[in-house]
Amino acid sequence: MIIADRKPLAELLEMIQDCDRILILGCKGCVTVCNVGGAKEVGILASALKIARKKEGRTLEVDERTLERQCDPEYIEQVKNEVGDYDAVISMACGVGPQFLSTAYPEQRFYPAVNTTSFGGAVQHGVWEERCAGCGQCVIHYFGGMCPIARCSKSLLNGPCGGSAGGKCEISKDVDCIWDMIVRKKTEQGRLEDLLDVKPPKSWDTARDGGPRRSVREELVQ
Amino acid sequence: MRLSYPSNIKVIQVPCSGRVDIIHLLKAIEDGADGVYIAGCLEGECHFLTGNLKARKRVNYVKKVLEELGIEPERVEMFNLSAGEGPRFVEIAKEMAERIQELGPSPVNVQKKAA
Ligand code: SF4
Ligand code: SF4
């Protein structure tokens, strides 16, 4: 799923400084699962912003709503009647949500409430980690099912750098060296020689370097 | 309860401290409470195993939110005591009432009155 973290309240308060009436729009997709932008978080943010305003001696009217998804025009359309009633709208979806909203309602101001960070999953309750960098040409099967593009700080494809120590990456003792894990797994599997197959430089055409990506499924296009 | 605790404390009973969510604590502050605390069972003695541990984490979350907003995080607190400890309940109530007295009214209220 897409992983995000909430922006600091001060940043959000500054965005809506001149607003008296706002809508906070949550999303029931990824951001609900990573507990950053679902109905619950919408309620918490609404309350926090109102507390901040009361402290300033001003009021803030906040409506709360959570859409099924914010990456589909079908759901974006559900707010068409009320979206114009607010001074601004804060979207708690990943970066896709406020963009779809801005396109659909060009008159309104939409602010992102979260910083979208990565594609990944929950490694324990309350902790999410990056697993994929969306390179557009998946190669994890060469590396014991682990992605060195997303999980090696240098995206190395032919073994660890000289900074790998004690299973940790040289950038931080809190970051596992994925190459240490790949080599360990291959060794345990008795397939270490797989790694002798040298990988040529990867083409990044399918990644962001090739420009914005687009997926078309002809059978569905109307 | 026969033991008396400070009258400016409003007690809200819940089946387990784990029932208290972040939004309940925030709403209390938003609606003008000068402070809010959870009196949960002793750690390790929750009937639902981790209710009081979750409550403590939520209290810590709310403390962080208040800090971000420039409001004293001490206005929100978690206490643990056993259900049979009436006197301890009173002690905590007094301690919290005193703490809030020292902090003064919540900035949310100060502005409301000034306005
Ligand atoms: S190889 Fe590319 S597509 Fe596959 S997990 Fe890594 S970044 Fe994602
Ligand atoms: S220490 Fe490991 S994870 Fe870190 S950059 Fe080097 S090879 Fe990559």
Short mmCIF file of C-alpha atoms and ligand atoms in Angstrom, two decimals:
data_model
loop_
_atom_site.label_atom_id
_atom_site.label_comp_id
_atom_site.label_asym_id
_atom_site.label_seq_id
_atom_site.Cartn_x
_atom_site.Cartn_y
_atom_site.Cartn_z
CA MET A 1 0.00 0.00 0.00
CA ILE A 2 0.93 3.65 -0.15
CA ILE A 3 2.42 4.88 3.09
CA ALA A 4 2.23 8.42 4.41
CA ASP A 5 2.82 10.44 7.56
CA ARG A 6 0.74 13.34 8.80
CA LYS A 7 2.19 16.78 8.31
CA PRO A 8 3.00 18.79 11.45
CA LEU A 9 -0.06 20.64 12.76
CA ALA A 10 1.75 23.99 12.48
CA GLU A 11 2.14 23.47 8.74
CA LEU A 12 -1.54 22.62 8.34
CA LEU A 13 -2.61 25.57 10.48
CA GLU A 14 -0.62 27.89 8.31
CA MET A 15 -2.27 26.52 5.16
CA ILE A 16 -5.73 27.33 6.48
CA GLN A 17 -4.79 30.53 8.30
CA ASP A 18 -7.30 32.67 6.41
CA CYS A 19 -10.10 30.09 6.49
CA ASP A 20 -13.14 30.04 8.74
CA ARG A 21 -14.81 27.00 7.30
CA ILE A 22 -13.05 23.93 5.98
CA LEU A 23 -13.75 20.36 4.96
CA ILE A 24 -11.39 17.56 5.91
CA LEU A 25 -11.64 14.71 3.45
CA GLY A 26 -10.33 11.30 4.46
CA CYS A 27 -9.80 8.26 2.25
CA LYS A 28 -10.77 4.67 3.06
CA GLY A 29 -7.90 3.26 1.00
CA CYS A 30 -4.22 2.89 1.92
CA VAL A 31 -4.14 5.84 4.30
CA THR A 32 -6.85 4.25 6.43
CA VAL A 33 -4.81 1.06 6.64
CA CYS A 34 -1.65 2.92 7.64
CA ASN A 35 -3.69 4.95 10.15
CA VAL A 36 -2.94 8.37 8.78
CA GLY A 37 -5.92 9.53 6.75
CA GLY A 38 -9.03 7.48 7.52
CA ALA A 39 -12.22 8.59 9.27
CA LYS A 40 -10.57 8.28 12.66
CA GLU A 41 -7.64 10.50 11.75
CA VAL A 42 -10.00 12.98 10.10
CA GLY A 43 -11.78 13.34 13.46
CA ILE A 44 -8.53 13.77 15.34
CA LEU A 45 -7.23 16.40 12.94
CA ALA A 46 -10.54 18.28 13.01
CA SER A 47 -10.44 18.42 16.79
CA ALA A 48 -6.76 19.43 16.92
CA LEU A 49 -7.30 22.27 14.44
CA LYS A 50 -10.34 23.50 16.37
CA ILE A 51 -8.39 23.46 19.63
CA ALA A 52 -5.63 25.49 17.99
CA ARG A 53 -8.13 28.03 16.72
CA LYS A 54 -9.91 28.34 20.06
CA LYS A 55 -6.55 29.01 21.63
CA GLU A 56 -6.16 31.95 19.25
CA GLY A 57 -9.63 33.14 20.17
CA ARG A 58 -10.93 32.38 16.69
CA THR A 59 -13.37 29.76 15.60
CA LEU A 60 -13.04 27.22 12.84
CA GLU A 61 -15.92 25.33 11.40
CA VAL A 62 -14.82 21.89 10.26
CA ASP A 63 -16.84 19.29 8.43
CA GLU A 64 -15.57 15.75 8.19
CA ARG A 65 -16.06 13.27 5.42
CA THR A 66 -14.24 10.15 4.28
CA LEU A 67 -14.46 8.89 0.71
CA GLU A 68 -14.14 5.31 -0.45
CA ARG A 69 -11.06 6.37 -2.40
CA GLN A 70 -9.67 9.65 -3.70
CA CYS A 71 -7.92 8.15 -6.72
CA ASP A 72 -11.08 7.53 -8.71
CA PRO A 73 -13.28 10.22 -10.34
CA GLU A 74 -16.31 8.17 -9.36
CA TYR A 75 -15.75 8.91 -5.66
CA ILE A 76 -14.37 12.40 -6.15
CA GLU A 77 -17.71 13.25 -7.72
CA GLN A 78 -19.53 12.47 -4.48
CA VAL A 79 -18.53 15.81 -2.96
CA LYS A 80 -19.54 17.96 -5.93
CA ASN A 81 -22.49 19.56 -4.19
CA GLU A 82 -20.69 20.67 -1.05
CA VAL A 83 -17.09 21.18 -2.09
CA GLY A 84 -17.74 24.83 -2.96
CA ASP A 85 -19.21 25.60 0.48
CA TYR A 86 -15.79 25.78 2.13
CA ASP A 87 -12.93 28.25 2.24
CA ALA A 88 -10.58 25.32 1.62
CA VAL A 89 -10.46 21.54 1.69
CA ILE A 90 -7.79 19.46 3.41
CA SER A 91 -7.29 16.04 1.89
CA MET A 92 -5.90 13.29 4.10
CA ALA A 93 -5.34 10.93 1.16
CA CYS A 94 -1.93 10.26 -0.38
CA GLY A 95 -0.67 12.87 -2.84
CA VAL A 96 -3.00 11.47 -5.48
CA GLY A 97 -6.16 12.54 -3.67
CA PRO A 98 -5.68 16.31 -3.57
CA GLN A 99 -4.57 16.19 -7.23
CA PHE A 100 -7.72 14.39 -8.37
CA LEU A 101 -9.75 16.83 -6.29
CA SER A 102 -7.95 19.87 -7.70
CA THR A 103 -8.54 18.67 -11.24
CA ALA A 104 -12.22 17.98 -10.64
CA TYR A 105 -12.89 21.25 -8.80
CA PRO A 106 -10.57 23.92 -10.21
CA GLU A 107 -12.22 26.72 -8.21
CA GLN A 108 -11.46 25.21 -4.81
CA ARG A 109 -8.20 25.14 -2.84
CA PHE A 110 -7.07 21.69 -1.75
CA TYR A 111 -4.30 21.14 0.77
CA PRO A 112 -2.47 17.86 1.41
CA ALA A 113 -2.54 16.85 5.08
CA VAL A 114 -0.01 14.08 4.70
CA ASN A 115 3.47 13.57 3.32
CA THR A 116 3.33 10.53 1.07
CA THR A 117 6.52 8.55 1.52
CA SER A 118 6.56 5.11 -0.04
CA PHE A 119 5.03 1.79 -1.08
CA GLY A 120 5.31 -0.79 1.63
CA GLY A 121 3.61 -2.65 4.39
CA ALA A 122 3.25 -3.12 8.13
CA VAL A 123 6.17 -4.99 9.69
CA GLN A 124 4.57 -4.84 13.11
CA HIS A 125 1.53 -3.12 14.60
CA GLY A 126 2.12 0.58 14.12
CA VAL A 127 5.29 0.29 12.03
CA TRP A 128 5.38 0.51 8.24
CA GLU A 129 8.37 0.01 5.98
CA GLU A 130 9.19 0.72 2.37
CA ARG A 131 9.33 -2.30 0.09
CA CYS A 132 9.01 -1.05 -3.47
CA ALA A 133 10.20 2.03 -5.32
CA GLY A 134 7.94 1.53 -8.33
CA CYS A 135 10.82 1.03 -10.76
CA GLY A 136 8.49 -0.38 -13.40
CA GLN A 137 10.54 -3.51 -14.09
CA CYS A 138 10.42 -5.83 -11.10
CA VAL A 139 13.54 -7.89 -10.43
CA ILE A 140 13.08 -9.11 -6.85
CA HIS A 141 13.18 -12.78 -7.89
CA TYR A 142 16.93 -12.45 -8.53
CA PHE A 143 17.47 -11.33 -4.96
CA GLY A 144 15.68 -13.87 -2.80
CA GLY A 145 12.42 -11.93 -3.03
CA MET A 146 13.90 -8.75 -1.60
CA CYS A 147 14.11 -5.48 -3.46
CA PRO A 148 17.58 -3.92 -3.46
CA ILE A 149 16.27 -0.92 -5.38
CA ALA A 150 13.89 0.17 -2.64
CA ARG A 151 15.70 -1.35 0.32
CA CYS A 152 19.38 -0.77 -0.35
CA SER A 153 20.21 2.87 0.32
CA LYS A 154 22.29 2.90 -2.88
CA SER A 155 20.02 0.63 -4.92
CA LEU A 156 22.98 -1.66 -5.60
CA LEU A 157 22.27 -4.68 -7.79
CA ASN A 158 25.52 -6.62 -7.50
CA GLY A 159 26.22 -7.12 -3.84
CA PRO A 160 26.78 -4.94 -0.81
CA CYS A 161 28.87 -1.82 -0.64
CA GLY A 162 31.80 -1.55 1.76
CA GLY A 163 29.63 0.08 4.39
CA SER A 164 27.64 -3.01 5.30
CA ALA A 165 28.45 -3.92 8.91
CA GLY A 166 26.84 -6.31 11.34
CA GLY A 167 23.77 -6.63 9.15
CA LYS A 168 23.16 -2.88 9.20
CA CYS A 169 23.39 -0.29 6.45
CA GLU A 170 26.03 2.37 6.78
CA ILE A 171 23.45 5.17 6.72
CA SER A 172 22.01 4.19 10.11
CA LYS A 173 22.12 1.42 12.66
CA ASP A 174 18.31 1.37 12.45
CA VAL A 175 18.37 0.36 8.79
CA ASP A 176 18.97 -3.26 7.84
CA CYS A 177 21.45 -3.81 5.02
CA ILE A 178 19.26 -5.61 2.51
CA TRP A 179 22.33 -7.03 0.83
CA ASP A 180 23.32 -8.71 4.07
CA MET A 181 19.84 -10.25 4.16
CA ILE A 182 19.97 -11.29 0.50
CA VAL A 183 23.36 -12.99 0.89
CA ARG A 184 22.25 -14.69 4.11
CA LYS A 185 19.08 -16.03 2.53
CA LYS A 186 20.86 -17.23 -0.59
CA THR A 187 23.48 -18.94 1.59
CA GLU A 188 20.82 -20.66 3.69
CA GLN A 189 19.07 -21.79 0.52
CA GLY A 190 22.38 -23.14 -0.85
CA ARG A 191 21.94 -20.88 -3.88
CA LEU A 192 24.65 -18.30 -3.27
CA GLU A 193 26.04 -18.87 -6.77
CA ASP A 194 22.88 -17.23 -8.19
CA LEU A 195 24.46 -13.95 -7.18
CA LEU A 196 27.46 -14.59 -9.46
CA ASP A 197 25.24 -13.68 -12.35
CA VAL A 198 26.26 -10.06 -12.77
CA LYS A 199 23.41 -7.64 -13.38
CA PRO A 200 24.07 -5.05 -16.07
CA PRO A 201 23.12 -1.46 -15.32
CA LYS A 202 19.37 -1.30 -14.99
CA SER A 203 17.35 0.72 -17.44
CA TRP A 204 15.47 3.37 -15.54
CA ASP A 205 13.26 4.18 -18.51
CA THR A 206 10.39 2.37 -16.84
CA ALA A 207 10.99 4.21 -13.58
CA ARG A 208 10.40 7.90 -12.87
CA ASP A 209 13.41 8.74 -15.01
CA GLY A 210 11.41 7.89 -18.09
CA GLY A 211 8.82 10.53 -17.18
CA PRO A 212 5.34 10.10 -15.71
CA ARG A 213 4.07 6.55 -16.08
CA ARG A 214 0.75 5.49 -17.48
CA SER A 215 -0.98 2.10 -17.51
CA VAL A 216 -3.56 1.35 -20.14
CA ARG A 217 -5.76 -1.76 -20.19
CA GLU A 218 -7.27 -1.69 -23.65
CA GLU A 219 -9.97 -4.19 -22.71
CA LEU A 220 -11.37 -1.72 -20.21
CA VAL A 221 -10.97 1.56 -22.04
CA GLN A 222 -14.32 2.91 -23.23
CA MET B 1 -18.08 6.55 46.22
CA ARG B 2 -18.10 7.56 49.84
CA LEU B 3 -14.64 9.10 49.84
CA SER B 4 -14.83 12.66 48.57
CA TYR B 5 -12.72 13.93 45.69
CA PRO B 6 -12.43 17.48 44.32
CA SER B 7 -15.84 18.58 43.08
CA ASN B 8 -14.48 20.19 39.93
CA ILE B 9 -13.62 16.77 38.57
CA LYS B 10 -16.24 15.14 36.43
CA VAL B 11 -16.05 11.37 36.42
CA ILE B 12 -17.02 9.51 33.27
CA GLN B 13 -17.23 5.76 33.72
CA VAL B 14 -16.11 3.42 30.98
CA PRO B 15 -15.95 -0.39 31.03
CA CYS B 16 -12.17 -0.36 30.47
CA SER B 17 -9.60 2.42 30.08
CA GLY B 18 -8.90 0.90 26.66
CA ARG B 19 -12.30 2.22 25.63
CA VAL B 20 -11.01 5.79 25.84
CA ASP B 21 -9.79 6.89 22.46
CA ILE B 22 -7.62 9.80 21.33
CA ILE B 23 -10.66 11.67 20.05
CA HIS B 24 -12.39 11.50 23.46
CA LEU B 25 -9.42 13.15 25.15
CA LEU B 26 -9.11 15.78 22.42
CA LYS B 27 -12.83 16.52 22.49
CA ALA B 28 -12.63 17.12 26.22
CA ILE B 29 -9.92 19.74 25.66
CA GLU B 30 -11.73 21.16 22.64
CA ASP B 31 -14.92 21.53 24.67
CA GLY B 32 -13.11 23.43 27.38
CA ALA B 33 -11.84 20.95 29.96
CA ASP B 34 -8.75 22.39 31.67
CA GLY B 35 -7.34 18.90 32.02
CA VAL B 36 -8.33 15.30 31.46
CA TYR B 37 -6.92 12.09 32.87
CA ILE B 38 -7.58 8.40 32.66
CA ALA B 39 -7.60 6.32 35.81
CA GLY B 40 -6.97 2.80 34.56
CA CYS B 41 -6.18 -0.49 36.26
CA LEU B 42 -2.64 -1.39 37.22
CA GLU B 43 -0.47 -2.38 34.30
CA GLY B 44 -0.57 -6.13 33.89
CA GLU B 45 -3.98 -6.33 35.56
CA CYS B 46 -6.26 -5.31 32.70
CA HIS B 47 -9.24 -7.66 32.32
CA PHE B 48 -8.93 -7.15 28.59
CA LEU B 49 -5.15 -7.64 28.79
CA THR B 50 -3.90 -4.46 27.17
CA GLY B 51 -6.65 -1.86 27.59
CA ASN B 52 -4.68 0.26 30.03
CA LEU B 53 -1.49 -0.01 27.97
CA LYS B 54 -3.35 1.23 24.92
CA ALA B 55 -4.85 4.03 26.99
CA ARG B 56 -1.38 5.16 28.05
CA LYS B 57 -0.21 5.26 24.44
CA ARG B 58 -3.24 7.32 23.47
CA VAL B 59 -2.60 9.73 26.32
CA ASN B 60 0.98 10.09 25.08
CA TYR B 61 -0.31 10.78 21.57
CA VAL B 62 -2.61 13.51 22.85
CA LYS B 63 0.24 15.00 24.87
CA LYS B 64 2.21 15.28 21.64
CA VAL B 65 -0.72 16.93 19.84
CA LEU B 66 -1.08 19.47 22.66
CA GLU B 67 2.65 20.14 22.58
CA GLU B 68 2.42 20.78 18.84
CA LEU B 69 -0.34 23.29 19.56
CA GLY B 70 1.61 25.02 22.31
CA ILE B 71 -0.62 23.73 25.10
CA GLU B 72 0.88 22.17 28.25
CA PRO B 73 0.94 18.39 27.72
CA GLU B 74 0.59 17.90 31.51
CA ARG B 75 -3.08 18.72 31.10
CA VAL B 76 -3.56 15.14 29.94
CA GLU B 77 -2.42 12.25 32.09
CA MET B 78 -2.64 8.51 32.62
CA PHE B 79 -2.81 7.00 36.11
CA ASN B 80 -2.89 3.37 37.12
CA LEU B 81 -4.44 2.04 40.31
CA SER B 82 -6.27 -1.06 41.38
CA ALA B 83 -10.05 -1.05 41.51
CA GLY B 84 -10.03 -1.52 45.27
CA GLU B 85 -7.93 1.55 45.99
CA GLY B 86 -10.50 4.23 46.85
CA PRO B 87 -8.05 6.40 48.78
CA ARG B 88 -5.55 6.26 45.91
CA PHE B 89 -8.32 7.38 43.55
CA VAL B 90 -8.91 10.42 45.75
CA GLU B 91 -5.19 11.09 45.96
CA ILE B 92 -4.86 11.06 42.17
CA ALA B 93 -7.90 13.31 41.81
CA LYS B 94 -6.36 15.80 44.22
CA GLU B 95 -2.98 15.59 42.54
CA MET B 96 -4.50 16.26 39.13
CA ALA B 97 -6.73 19.06 40.44
CA GLU B 98 -3.70 20.72 42.01
CA ARG B 99 -1.66 20.33 38.84
CA ILE B 100 -4.40 21.98 36.79
CA GLN B 101 -4.82 24.71 39.37
CA GLU B 102 -1.14 25.51 39.00
CA LEU B 103 -1.34 25.49 35.21
CA GLY B 104 -4.39 27.72 35.29
CA PRO B 105 -7.29 27.62 32.87
CA SER B 106 -6.76 25.99 29.49
CA PRO B 107 -5.68 28.47 26.82
CA VAL B 108 -8.76 27.33 24.93
CA ASN B 109 -10.90 28.81 27.72
CA VAL B 110 -8.86 31.92 28.34
CA GLN B 111 -9.45 33.03 24.77
CA LYS B 112 -13.10 32.11 24.93
CA LYS B 113 -13.66 34.36 27.92
CA ALA B 114 -11.60 37.19 26.49
CA ALA B 115 -13.55 37.10 23.24
S1 SF4 C 1 12.29 -4.24 -8.33
FE1 SF4 C 1 11.18 -2.38 -8.86
S2 SF4 C 1 9.02 -3.00 -8.98
FE2 SF4 C 1 10.13 -4.65 -7.93
S3 SF4 C 1 9.88 -4.18 -5.75
FE3 SF4 C 1 11.80 -3.23 -6.39
S4 SF4 C 1 11.26 -1.13 -7.00
FE4 SF4 C 1 9.37 -2.31 -6.86
S1 SF4 C 2 25.21 -0.94 3.60
FE1 SF4 C 2 23.91 -2.41 2.52
S2 SF4 C 2 21.91 -1.37 2.30
FE2 SF4 C 2 23.40 0.19 2.90
S3 SF4 C 2 24.06 1.05 0.97
FE3 SF4 C 2 25.54 -0.57 1.44
S4 SF4 C 2 24.75 -2.40 0.47
FE4 SF4 C 2 23.09 -0.91 0.46
#
